[in-house]
PDB file of C-alpha atoms in Angstrom:
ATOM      1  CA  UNK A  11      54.264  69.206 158.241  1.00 33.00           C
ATOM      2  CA  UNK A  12      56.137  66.797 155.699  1.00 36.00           C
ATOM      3  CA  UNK A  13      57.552  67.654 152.511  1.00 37.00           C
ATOM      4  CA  UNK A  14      57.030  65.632 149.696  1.00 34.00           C
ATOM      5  CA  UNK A  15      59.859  64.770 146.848  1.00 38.00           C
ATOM      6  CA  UNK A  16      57.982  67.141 144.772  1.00 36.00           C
ATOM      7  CA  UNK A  17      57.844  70.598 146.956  1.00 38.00           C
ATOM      8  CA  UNK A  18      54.496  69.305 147.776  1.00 35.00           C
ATOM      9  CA  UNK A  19      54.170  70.493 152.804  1.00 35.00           C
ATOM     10  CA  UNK A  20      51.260  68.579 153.599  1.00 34.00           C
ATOM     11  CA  UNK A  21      50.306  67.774 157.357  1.00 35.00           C
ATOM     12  CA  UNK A  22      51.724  64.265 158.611  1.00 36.00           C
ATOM     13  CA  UNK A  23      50.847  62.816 155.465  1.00 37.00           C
ATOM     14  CA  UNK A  24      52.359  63.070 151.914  1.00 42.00           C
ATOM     15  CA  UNK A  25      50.551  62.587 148.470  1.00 46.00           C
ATOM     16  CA  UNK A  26      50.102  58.956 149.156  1.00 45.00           C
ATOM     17  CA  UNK A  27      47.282  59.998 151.111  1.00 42.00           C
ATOM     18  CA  UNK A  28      45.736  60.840 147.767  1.00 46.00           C
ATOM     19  CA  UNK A  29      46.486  57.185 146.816  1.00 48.00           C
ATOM     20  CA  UNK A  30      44.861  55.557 149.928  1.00 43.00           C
ATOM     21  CA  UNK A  31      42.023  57.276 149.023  1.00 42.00           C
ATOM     22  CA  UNK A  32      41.944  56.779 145.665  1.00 45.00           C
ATOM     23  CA  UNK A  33      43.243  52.781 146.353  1.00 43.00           C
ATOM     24  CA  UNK A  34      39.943  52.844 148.323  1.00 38.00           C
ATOM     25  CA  UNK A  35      38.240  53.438 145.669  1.00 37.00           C
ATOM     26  CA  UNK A  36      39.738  50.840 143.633  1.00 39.00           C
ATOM     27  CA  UNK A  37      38.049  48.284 145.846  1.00 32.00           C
ATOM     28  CA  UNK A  38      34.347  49.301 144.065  1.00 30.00           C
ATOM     29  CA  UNK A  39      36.237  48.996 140.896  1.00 32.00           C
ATOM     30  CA  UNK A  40      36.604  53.149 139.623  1.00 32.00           C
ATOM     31  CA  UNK A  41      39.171  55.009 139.086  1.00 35.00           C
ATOM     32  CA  UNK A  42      42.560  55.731 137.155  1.00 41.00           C
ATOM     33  CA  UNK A  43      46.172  54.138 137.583  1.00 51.00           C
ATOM     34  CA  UNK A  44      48.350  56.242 139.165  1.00 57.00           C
ATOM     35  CA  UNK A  45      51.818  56.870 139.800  1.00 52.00           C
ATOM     36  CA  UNK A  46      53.218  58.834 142.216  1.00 53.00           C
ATOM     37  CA  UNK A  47      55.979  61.325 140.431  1.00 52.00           C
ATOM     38  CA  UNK A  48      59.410  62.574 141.445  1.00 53.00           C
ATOM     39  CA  UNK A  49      59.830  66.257 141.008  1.00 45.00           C
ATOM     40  CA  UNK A  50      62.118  69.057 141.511  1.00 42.00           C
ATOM     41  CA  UNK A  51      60.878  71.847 144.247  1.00 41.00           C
ATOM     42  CA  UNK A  52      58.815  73.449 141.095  1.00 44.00           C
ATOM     43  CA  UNK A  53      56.273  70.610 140.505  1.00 53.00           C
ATOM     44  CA  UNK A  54      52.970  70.081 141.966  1.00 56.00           C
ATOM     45  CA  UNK A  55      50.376  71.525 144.045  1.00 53.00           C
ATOM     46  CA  UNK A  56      51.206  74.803 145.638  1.00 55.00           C
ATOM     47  CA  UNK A  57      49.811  74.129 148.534  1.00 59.00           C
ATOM     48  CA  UNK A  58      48.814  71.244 151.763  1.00 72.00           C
ATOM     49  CA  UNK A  59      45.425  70.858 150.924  1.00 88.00           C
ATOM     50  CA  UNK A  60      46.045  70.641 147.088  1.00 91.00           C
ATOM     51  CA  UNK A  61      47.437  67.549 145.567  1.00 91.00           C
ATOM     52  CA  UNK A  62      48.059  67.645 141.592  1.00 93.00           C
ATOM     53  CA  UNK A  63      47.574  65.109 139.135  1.00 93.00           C
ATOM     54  CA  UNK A  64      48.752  64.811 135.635  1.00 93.00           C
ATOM     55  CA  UNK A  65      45.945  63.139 133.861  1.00 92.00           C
ATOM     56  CA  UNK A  66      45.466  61.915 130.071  1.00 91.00           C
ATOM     57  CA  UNK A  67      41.739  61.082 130.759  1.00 90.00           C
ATOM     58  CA  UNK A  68      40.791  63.640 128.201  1.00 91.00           C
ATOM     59  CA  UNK A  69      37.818  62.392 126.824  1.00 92.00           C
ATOM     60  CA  UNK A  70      34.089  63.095 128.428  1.00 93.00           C
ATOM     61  CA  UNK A  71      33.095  60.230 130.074  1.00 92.00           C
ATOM     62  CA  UNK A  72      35.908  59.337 131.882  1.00 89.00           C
ATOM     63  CA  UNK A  73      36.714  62.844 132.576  1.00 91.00           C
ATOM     64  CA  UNK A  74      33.305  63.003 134.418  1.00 93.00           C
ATOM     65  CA  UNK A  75      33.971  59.715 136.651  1.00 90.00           C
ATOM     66  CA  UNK A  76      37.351  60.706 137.386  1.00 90.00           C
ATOM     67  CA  UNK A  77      36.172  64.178 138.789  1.00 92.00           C
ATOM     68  CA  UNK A  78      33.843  62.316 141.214  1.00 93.00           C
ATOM     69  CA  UNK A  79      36.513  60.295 142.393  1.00 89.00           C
ATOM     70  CA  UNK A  80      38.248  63.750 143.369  1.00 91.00           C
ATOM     71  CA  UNK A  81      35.666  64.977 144.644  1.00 92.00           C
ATOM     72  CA  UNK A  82      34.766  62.021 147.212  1.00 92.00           C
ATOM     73  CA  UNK A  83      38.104  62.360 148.208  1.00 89.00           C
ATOM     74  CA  UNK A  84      38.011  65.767 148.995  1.00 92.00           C
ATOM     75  CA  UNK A  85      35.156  64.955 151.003  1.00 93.00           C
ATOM     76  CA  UNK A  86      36.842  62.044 152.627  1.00 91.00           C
ATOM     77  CA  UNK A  87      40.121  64.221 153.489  1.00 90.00           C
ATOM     78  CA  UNK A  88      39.495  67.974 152.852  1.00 92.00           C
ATOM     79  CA  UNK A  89      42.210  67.995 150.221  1.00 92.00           C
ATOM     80  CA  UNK A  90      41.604  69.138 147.160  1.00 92.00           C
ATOM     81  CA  UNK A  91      42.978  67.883 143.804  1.00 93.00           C
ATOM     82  CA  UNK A  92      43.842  69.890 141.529  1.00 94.00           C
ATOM     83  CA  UNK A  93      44.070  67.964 137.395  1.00 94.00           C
ATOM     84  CA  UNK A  94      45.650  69.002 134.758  1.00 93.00           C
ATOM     85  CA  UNK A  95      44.475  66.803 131.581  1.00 93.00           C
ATOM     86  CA  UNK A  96      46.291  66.719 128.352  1.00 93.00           C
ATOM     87  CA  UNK A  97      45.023  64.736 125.693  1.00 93.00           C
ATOM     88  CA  UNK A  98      45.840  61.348 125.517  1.00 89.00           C
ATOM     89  CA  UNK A  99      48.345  61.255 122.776  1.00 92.00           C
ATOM     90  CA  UNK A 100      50.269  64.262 123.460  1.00 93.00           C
ATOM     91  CA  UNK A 101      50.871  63.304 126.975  1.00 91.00           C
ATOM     92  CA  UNK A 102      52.031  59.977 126.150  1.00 90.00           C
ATOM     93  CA  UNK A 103      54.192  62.113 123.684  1.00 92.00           C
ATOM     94  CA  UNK A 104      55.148  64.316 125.982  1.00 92.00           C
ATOM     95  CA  UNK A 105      55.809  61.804 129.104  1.00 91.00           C
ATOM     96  CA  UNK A 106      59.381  61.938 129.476  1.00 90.00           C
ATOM     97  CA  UNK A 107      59.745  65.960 129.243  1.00 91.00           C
ATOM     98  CA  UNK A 108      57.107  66.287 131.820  1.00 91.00           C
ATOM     99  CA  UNK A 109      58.570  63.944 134.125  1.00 91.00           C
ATOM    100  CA  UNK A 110      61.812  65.186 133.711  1.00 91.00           C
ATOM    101  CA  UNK A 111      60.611  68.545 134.058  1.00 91.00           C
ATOM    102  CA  UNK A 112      57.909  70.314 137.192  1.00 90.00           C
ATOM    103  CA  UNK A 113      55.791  66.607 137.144  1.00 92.00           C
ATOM    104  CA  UNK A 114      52.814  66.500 138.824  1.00 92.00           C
ATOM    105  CA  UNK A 115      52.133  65.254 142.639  1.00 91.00           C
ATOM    106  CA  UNK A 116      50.842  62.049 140.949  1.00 90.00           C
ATOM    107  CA  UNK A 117      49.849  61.284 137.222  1.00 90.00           C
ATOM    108  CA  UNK A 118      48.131  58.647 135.125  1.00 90.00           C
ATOM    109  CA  UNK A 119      50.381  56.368 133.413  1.00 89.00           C
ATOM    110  CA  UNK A 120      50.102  52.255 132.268  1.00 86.00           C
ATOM    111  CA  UNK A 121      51.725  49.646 134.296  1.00 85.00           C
ATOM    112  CA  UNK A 122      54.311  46.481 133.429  1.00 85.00           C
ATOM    113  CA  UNK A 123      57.223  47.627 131.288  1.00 88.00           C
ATOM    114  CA  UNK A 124      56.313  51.227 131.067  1.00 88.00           C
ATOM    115  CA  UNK A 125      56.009  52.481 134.646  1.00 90.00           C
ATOM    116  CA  UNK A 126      59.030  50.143 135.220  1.00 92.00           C
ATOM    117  CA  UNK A 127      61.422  52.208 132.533  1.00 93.00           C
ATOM    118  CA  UNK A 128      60.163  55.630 134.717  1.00 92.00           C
ATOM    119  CA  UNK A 129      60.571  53.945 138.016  1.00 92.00           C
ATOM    120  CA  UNK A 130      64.026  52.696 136.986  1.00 94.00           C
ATOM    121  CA  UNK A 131      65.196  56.212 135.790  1.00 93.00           C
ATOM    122  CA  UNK A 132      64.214  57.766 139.271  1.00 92.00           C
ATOM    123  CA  UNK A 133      61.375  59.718 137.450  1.00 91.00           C
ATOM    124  CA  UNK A 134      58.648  57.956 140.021  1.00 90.00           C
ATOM    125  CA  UNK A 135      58.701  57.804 143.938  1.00 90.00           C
ATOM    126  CA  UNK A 136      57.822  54.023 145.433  1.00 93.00           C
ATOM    127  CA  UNK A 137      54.476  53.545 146.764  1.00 93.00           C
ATOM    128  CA  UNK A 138      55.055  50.523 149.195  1.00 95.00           C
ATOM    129  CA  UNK A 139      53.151  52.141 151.887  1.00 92.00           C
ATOM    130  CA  UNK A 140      50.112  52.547 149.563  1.00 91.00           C
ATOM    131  CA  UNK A 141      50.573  48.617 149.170  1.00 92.00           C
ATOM    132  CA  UNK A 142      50.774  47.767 152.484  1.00 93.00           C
ATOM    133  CA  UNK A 143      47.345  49.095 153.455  1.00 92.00           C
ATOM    134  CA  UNK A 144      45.507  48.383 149.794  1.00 91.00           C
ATOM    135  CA  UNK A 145      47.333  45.090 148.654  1.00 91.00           C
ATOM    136  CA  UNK A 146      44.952  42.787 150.126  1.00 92.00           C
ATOM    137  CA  UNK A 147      42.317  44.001 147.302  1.00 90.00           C
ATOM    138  CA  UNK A 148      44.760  43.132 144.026  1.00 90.00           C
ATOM    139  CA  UNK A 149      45.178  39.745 142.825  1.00 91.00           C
ATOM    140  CA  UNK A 150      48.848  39.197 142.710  1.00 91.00           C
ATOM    141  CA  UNK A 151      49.399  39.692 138.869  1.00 88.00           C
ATOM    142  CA  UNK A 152      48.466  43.259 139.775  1.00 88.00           C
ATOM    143  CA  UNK A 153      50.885  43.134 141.909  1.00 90.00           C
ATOM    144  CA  UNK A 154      53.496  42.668 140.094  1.00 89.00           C
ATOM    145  CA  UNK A 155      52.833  44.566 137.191  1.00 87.00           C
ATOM    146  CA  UNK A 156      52.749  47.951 139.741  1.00 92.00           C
ATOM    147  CA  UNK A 157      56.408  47.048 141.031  1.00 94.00           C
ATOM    148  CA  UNK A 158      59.285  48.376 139.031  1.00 94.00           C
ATOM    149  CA  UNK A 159      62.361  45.990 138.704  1.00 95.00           C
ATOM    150  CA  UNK A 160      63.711  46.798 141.886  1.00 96.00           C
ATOM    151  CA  UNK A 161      60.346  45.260 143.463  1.00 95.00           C
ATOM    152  CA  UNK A 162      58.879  48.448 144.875  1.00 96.00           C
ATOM    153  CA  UNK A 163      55.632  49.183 143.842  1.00 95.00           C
ATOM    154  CA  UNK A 164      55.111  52.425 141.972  1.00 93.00           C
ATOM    155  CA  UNK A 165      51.539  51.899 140.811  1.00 90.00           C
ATOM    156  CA  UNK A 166      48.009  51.673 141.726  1.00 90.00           C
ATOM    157  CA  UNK A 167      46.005  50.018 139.120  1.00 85.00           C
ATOM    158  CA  UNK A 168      42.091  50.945 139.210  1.00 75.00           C
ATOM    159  CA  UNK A 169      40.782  49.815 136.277  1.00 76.00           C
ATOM    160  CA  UNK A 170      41.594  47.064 133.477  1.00 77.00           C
ATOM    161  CA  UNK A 171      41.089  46.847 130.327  1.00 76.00           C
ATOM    162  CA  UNK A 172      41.032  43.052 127.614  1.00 80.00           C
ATOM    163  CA  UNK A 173      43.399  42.675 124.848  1.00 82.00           C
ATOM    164  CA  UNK A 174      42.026  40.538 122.132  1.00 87.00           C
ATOM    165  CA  UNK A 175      44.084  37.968 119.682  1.00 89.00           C
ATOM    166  CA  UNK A 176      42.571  37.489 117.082  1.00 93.00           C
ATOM    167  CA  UNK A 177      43.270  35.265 114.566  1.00 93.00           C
ATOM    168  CA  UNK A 178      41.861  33.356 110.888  1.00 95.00           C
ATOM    169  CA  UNK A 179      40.672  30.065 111.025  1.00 96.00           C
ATOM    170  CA  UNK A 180      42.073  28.952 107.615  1.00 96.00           C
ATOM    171  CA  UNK A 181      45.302  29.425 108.101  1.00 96.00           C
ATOM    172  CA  UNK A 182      45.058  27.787 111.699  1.00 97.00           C
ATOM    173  CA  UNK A 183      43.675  24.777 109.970  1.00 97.00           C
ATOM    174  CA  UNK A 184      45.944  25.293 107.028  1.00 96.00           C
ATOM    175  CA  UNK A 185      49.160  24.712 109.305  1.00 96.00           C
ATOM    176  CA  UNK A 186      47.235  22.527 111.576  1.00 97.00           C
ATOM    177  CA  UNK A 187      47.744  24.879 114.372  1.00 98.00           C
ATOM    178  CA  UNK A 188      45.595  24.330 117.764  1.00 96.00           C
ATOM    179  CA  UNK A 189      43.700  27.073 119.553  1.00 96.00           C
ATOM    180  CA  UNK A 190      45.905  27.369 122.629  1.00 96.00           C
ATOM    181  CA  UNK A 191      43.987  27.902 126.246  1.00 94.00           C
ATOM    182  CA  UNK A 192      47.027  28.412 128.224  1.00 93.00           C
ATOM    183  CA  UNK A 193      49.663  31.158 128.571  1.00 91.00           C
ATOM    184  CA  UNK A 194      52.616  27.958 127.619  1.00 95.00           C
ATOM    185  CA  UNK A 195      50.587  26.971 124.635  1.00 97.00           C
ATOM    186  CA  UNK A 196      50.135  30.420 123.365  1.00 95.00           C
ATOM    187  CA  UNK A 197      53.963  31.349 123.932  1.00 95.00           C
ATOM    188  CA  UNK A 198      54.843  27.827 122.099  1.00 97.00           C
ATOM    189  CA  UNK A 199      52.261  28.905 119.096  1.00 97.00           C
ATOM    190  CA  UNK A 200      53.537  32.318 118.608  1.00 96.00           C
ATOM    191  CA  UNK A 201      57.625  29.862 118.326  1.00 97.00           C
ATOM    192  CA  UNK A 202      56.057  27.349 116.108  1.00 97.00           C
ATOM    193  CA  UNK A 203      54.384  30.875 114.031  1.00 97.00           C
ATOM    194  CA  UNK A 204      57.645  32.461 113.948  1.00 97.00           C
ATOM    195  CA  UNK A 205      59.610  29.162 112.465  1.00 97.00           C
ATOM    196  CA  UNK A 206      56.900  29.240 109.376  1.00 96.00           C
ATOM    197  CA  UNK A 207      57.606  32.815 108.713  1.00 94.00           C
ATOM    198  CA  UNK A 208      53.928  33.775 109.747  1.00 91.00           C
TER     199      UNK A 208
END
């Protein structure tokens, strides 16, 4: 029997287990990023075959896929998960009560900065065994935005998602400004864009 940070007695394995499985299923691209939490003795499932996850997936579709993730892992490992979904909003709101509070076994979150500011404040429990068995599947950008600042990884991102920059063509040909197609040409736009005030 092992006892997790957050109260959680589960045979020879810990909540990570969840991850492995769920890391598995990050290989056929579904799933939800999640970090594993750091609790007091209150938080998380009440028993070994229960794992709990703190979950803003509140809308349908998602909601749906997620739930057949849990449920293949159940399958794969006879534990059961047990979600507790808030909407997306209020538990971003309501993030640094929760984790400071009876967290979850494991919850949803977003990686880079913001898992890094949890991770940093204790309020997340480091994953590297997770990584050692799933890291070979992440390119190593993922990598590195699932590690917090003391290079532990925290993370397991399942999913991602394009940001777009957009931007008006006038006033790129008005300050005779050149589309960039690197990341050094971008960061050397967005100096030249802050120098005329834009």
């Amino acid at each position: 029997m092992h006892l997790t940070p957050s109260g959680l007695a589960v045979p020879g394995t810990s909540r990570r287990t969840l991850l492995r499985g769920i890391g598995g299923a990050a290989a056929l691209g579904a799933g939800v990023p999640l970090l594993s939490a750091c609790g007091g003795s209150g938080g998380g499932a009440t028993d070994s075959k229960t794992v709990s996850v703190g979950s803003n997936a509140s809308d349908a579709v998602p909601k749906k896929a997620f739930a057949e993730i849990y449920a293949a892992f159940k399958k794969q490992s006879g534990i059961a998960v047990d979600v507790n979904t808030k909407d997306h909003n209020t538990f971003q709101e309501q993030i640094n009560s929760y984790l400071q509070g009876t967290p979850d076994d494991v919850f949803h979150w977003f990686a880079g900065y913001r898992m890094q500011f949890f991770a940093a404040k204790g309020l997340a429990t480091s994953i590297d065994d997770v990584w050692d068995k799933i890291g070979g599947n992440f390119p190593e950008a993922m990598k590195k935005l699932s590690q917090g600042e003391d290079g532990k990884s925290y993370f397991v991102p399942l999913y991602t998602y394009p940001w777009a920059l957009f931007y008006r063509k006038s006033v790129f040909q008005e300050k005779g400004y050149e589309v960039p197609t690197t990341w050094d040409q971008l960061i050397a736009l967005c100096k030249q864009m802050q120098k005329d005030k834009l």
